[in-house]
Every structure is written in C-alpha cells, then in structure tokens.
Short mmCIF file of C-alpha atoms in Angstrom, two decimals:
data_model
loop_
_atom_site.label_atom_id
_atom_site.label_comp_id
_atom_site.label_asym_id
_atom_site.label_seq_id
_atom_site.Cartn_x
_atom_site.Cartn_y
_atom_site.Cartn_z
CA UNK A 1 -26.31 -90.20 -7.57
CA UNK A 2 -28.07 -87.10 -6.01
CA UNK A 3 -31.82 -86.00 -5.07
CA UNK A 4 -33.93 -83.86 -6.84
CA UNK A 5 -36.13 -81.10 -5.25
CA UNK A 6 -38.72 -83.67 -4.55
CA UNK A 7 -36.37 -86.20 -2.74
CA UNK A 8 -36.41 -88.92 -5.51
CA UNK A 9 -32.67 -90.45 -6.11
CA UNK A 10 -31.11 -89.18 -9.57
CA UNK A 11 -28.68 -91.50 -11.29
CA UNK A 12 -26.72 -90.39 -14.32
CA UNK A 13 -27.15 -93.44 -15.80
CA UNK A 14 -31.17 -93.20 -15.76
CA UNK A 15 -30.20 -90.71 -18.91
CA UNK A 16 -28.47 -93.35 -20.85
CA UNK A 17 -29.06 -92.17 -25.03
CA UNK A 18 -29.64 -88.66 -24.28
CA UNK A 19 -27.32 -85.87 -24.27
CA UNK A 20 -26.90 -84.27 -20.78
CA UNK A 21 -25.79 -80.29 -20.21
CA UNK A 22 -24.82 -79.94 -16.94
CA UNK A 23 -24.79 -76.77 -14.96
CA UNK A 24 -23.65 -76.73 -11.86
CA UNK A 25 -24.79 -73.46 -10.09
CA UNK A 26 -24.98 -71.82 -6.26
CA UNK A 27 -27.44 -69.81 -5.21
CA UNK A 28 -24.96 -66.97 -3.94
CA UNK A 29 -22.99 -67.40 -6.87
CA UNK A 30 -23.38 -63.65 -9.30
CA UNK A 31 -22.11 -65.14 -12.56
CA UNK A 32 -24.10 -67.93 -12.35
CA UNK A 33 -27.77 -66.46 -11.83
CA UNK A 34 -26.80 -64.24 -14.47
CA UNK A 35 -26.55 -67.33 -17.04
CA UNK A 36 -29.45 -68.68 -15.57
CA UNK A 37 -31.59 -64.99 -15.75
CA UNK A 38 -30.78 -63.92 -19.18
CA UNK A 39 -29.97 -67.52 -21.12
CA UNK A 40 -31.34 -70.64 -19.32
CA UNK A 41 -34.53 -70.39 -21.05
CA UNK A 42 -33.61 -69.36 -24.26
CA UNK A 43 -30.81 -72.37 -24.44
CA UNK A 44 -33.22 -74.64 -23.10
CA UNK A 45 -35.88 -73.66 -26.00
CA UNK A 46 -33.19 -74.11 -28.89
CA UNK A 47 -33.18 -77.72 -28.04
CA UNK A 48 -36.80 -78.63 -27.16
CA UNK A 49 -37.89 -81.65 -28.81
CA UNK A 50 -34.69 -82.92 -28.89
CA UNK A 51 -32.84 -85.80 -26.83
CA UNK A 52 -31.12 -83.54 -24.11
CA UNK A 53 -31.70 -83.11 -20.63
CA UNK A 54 -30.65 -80.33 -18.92
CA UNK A 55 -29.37 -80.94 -15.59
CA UNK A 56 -28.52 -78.07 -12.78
CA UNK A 57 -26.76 -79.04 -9.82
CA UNK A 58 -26.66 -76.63 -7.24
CA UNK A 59 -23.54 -77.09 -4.81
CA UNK A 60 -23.74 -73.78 -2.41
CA UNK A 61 -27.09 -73.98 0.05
CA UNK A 62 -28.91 -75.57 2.42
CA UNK A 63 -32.59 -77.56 1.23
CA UNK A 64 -34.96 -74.41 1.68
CA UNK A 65 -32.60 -71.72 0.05
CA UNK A 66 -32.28 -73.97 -2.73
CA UNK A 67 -35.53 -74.74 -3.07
CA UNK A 68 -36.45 -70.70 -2.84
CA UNK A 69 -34.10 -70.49 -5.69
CA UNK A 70 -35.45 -72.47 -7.93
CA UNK A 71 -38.85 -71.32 -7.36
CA UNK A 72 -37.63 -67.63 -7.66
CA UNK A 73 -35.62 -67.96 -10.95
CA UNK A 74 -38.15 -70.22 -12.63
CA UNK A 75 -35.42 -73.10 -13.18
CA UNK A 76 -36.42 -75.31 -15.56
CA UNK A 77 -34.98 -79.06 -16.10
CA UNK A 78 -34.07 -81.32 -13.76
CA UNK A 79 -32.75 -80.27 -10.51
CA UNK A 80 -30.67 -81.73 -8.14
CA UNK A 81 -28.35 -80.90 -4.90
CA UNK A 82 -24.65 -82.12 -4.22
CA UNK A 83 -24.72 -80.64 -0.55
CA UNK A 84 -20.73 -79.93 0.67
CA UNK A 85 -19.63 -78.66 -2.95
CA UNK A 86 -15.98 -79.44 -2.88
CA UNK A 87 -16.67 -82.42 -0.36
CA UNK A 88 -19.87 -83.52 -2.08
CA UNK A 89 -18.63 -87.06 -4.36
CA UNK A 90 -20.45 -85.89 -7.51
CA UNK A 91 -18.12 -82.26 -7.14
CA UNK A 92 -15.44 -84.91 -6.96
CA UNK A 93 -15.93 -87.24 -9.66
CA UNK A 94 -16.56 -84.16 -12.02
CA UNK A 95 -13.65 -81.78 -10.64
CA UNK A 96 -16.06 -79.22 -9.86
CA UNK A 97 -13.71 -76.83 -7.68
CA UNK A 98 -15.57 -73.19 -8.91
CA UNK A 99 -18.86 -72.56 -10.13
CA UNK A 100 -20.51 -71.81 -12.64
CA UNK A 101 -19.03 -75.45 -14.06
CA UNK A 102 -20.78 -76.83 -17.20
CA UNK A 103 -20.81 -80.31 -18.56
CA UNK A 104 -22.05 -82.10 -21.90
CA UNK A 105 -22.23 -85.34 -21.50
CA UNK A 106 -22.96 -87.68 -24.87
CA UNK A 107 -25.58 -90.70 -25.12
CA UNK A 108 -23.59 -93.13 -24.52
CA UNK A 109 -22.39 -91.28 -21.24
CA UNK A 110 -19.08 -90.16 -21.98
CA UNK A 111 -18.01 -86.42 -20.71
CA UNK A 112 -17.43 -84.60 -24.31
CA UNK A 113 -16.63 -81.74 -22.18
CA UNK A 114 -15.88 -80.95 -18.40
CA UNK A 115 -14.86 -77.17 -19.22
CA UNK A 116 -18.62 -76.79 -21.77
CA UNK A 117 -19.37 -73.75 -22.82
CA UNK A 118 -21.81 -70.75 -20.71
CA UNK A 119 -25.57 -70.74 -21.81
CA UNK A 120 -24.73 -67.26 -23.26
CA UNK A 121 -21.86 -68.46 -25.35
CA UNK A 122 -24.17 -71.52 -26.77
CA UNK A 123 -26.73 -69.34 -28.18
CA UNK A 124 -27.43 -68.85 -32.04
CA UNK A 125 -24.31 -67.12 -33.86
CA UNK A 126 -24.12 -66.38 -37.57
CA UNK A 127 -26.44 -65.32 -40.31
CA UNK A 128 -28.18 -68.56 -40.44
CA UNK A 129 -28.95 -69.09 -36.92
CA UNK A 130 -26.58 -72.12 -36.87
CA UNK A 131 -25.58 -72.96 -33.63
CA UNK A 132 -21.66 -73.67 -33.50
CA UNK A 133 -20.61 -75.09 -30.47
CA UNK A 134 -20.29 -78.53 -28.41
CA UNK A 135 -24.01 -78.96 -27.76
CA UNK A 136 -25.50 -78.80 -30.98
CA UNK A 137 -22.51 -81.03 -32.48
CA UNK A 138 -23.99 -83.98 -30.11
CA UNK A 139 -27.81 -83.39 -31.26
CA UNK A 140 -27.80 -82.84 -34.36
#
C-alpha cells in the first residue's frame, strides 16, 4: 500500500487480472532517468491496449522533488512513493536494496520476476518485431 501523486491510497491488489511492470526509480538515480528518457514511452506504447499497468515507484525524494520529477520527465502510468527506500515496507517486501529494480507481476498477483528486465532490454528484437522477453510472455 502506497500513495500516488494525488494522495489517493494504492493497493496492489486493486490490479488483480492485470499484469503489473514495476519500476522502481529515484530521482537522483543516473541509470534510472536514462530508462525512463529514452524507453519508458516507447515500452509503455508496445503494450497499449493491453491488460498491464505500469507502475513506478520512486524510493529516493521528498513529495515536491518527486512530484517535479514526474512533471519534468513526462512519467506516464501510475505513480506512487515508498518514502525511506530501504526502510520503506513495500522496499522490504520486494527486496528492493538498489535502484533501478523492476518487477512483473502476473494477473493473478504472483511476482514472475523480482530481477525483470530494463525498459531498454524489453524493446522489439528480431526481424519480426517479436518481443522476447518476460513481459510479453504474460500478455500475450
């Protein structure tokens, strides 16, 4: 359970039958704004229309550096904060010690991976633009 950038309460669970790529993210963190600069977008396009939410969870800053962030780097999905990082419960429960950390999560909320793949290693790969990785093995 965290809150969103407009305060609401966010529980995993509301996600139930959806795939769920987690990314959890800081706003001082290099490698991470890189992902989210040059693949976010794209990785988020390959799967609109389709039953995945895309979840960033930003461990590193305070409410209004956060919130600068996301209006800076255009984040798109659902957005939440797990103030304290290492101390922060959700961290915790999802061993979150360095970031970036991704997740996929399945529909029937079971953790496929805790190690996921990088935006930039999800995107298309082969002559036929057929995605081969962990993500597109739970949505398609």
């Amino acid at each position: 359970t965290l809150k969103d950038d407009k305060g609401n309460t966010v529980h995993l669970s509301d996600f139930r039958g959806k795939v769920i790529y987690m990314n959890w993210w800081g706003v001082n963190c290099g490698p991470c704004l890189y992902e989210i600069k040059n693949h976010e977008a794209k990785l988020h396009q390959q799967f609109k229309g389709m039953d995945v939410v895309f979840i960033n969870v930003c461990v590193d800053s305070e409410e209004k550096e956060w919130k600068a962030a996301l209006k800076k780097y255009k984040l798109d999905g659902l957005n939440l904060t797990a103030p304290g990082w290492v101390d922060n419960p959700a961290c915790q429960a999802y061993n979150v010690n360095g970031i970036p950390h991704y997740v996929i999560i399945d529909e029937k909320g079971t953790i496929v991976s805790n190690k996921a793949p990088r935006p930039s290693e999800l995107e298309y790969q082969g002559e036929n633009n057929e995605l081969k990785n962990a993500l597109d093995k739970k949505t398609l």
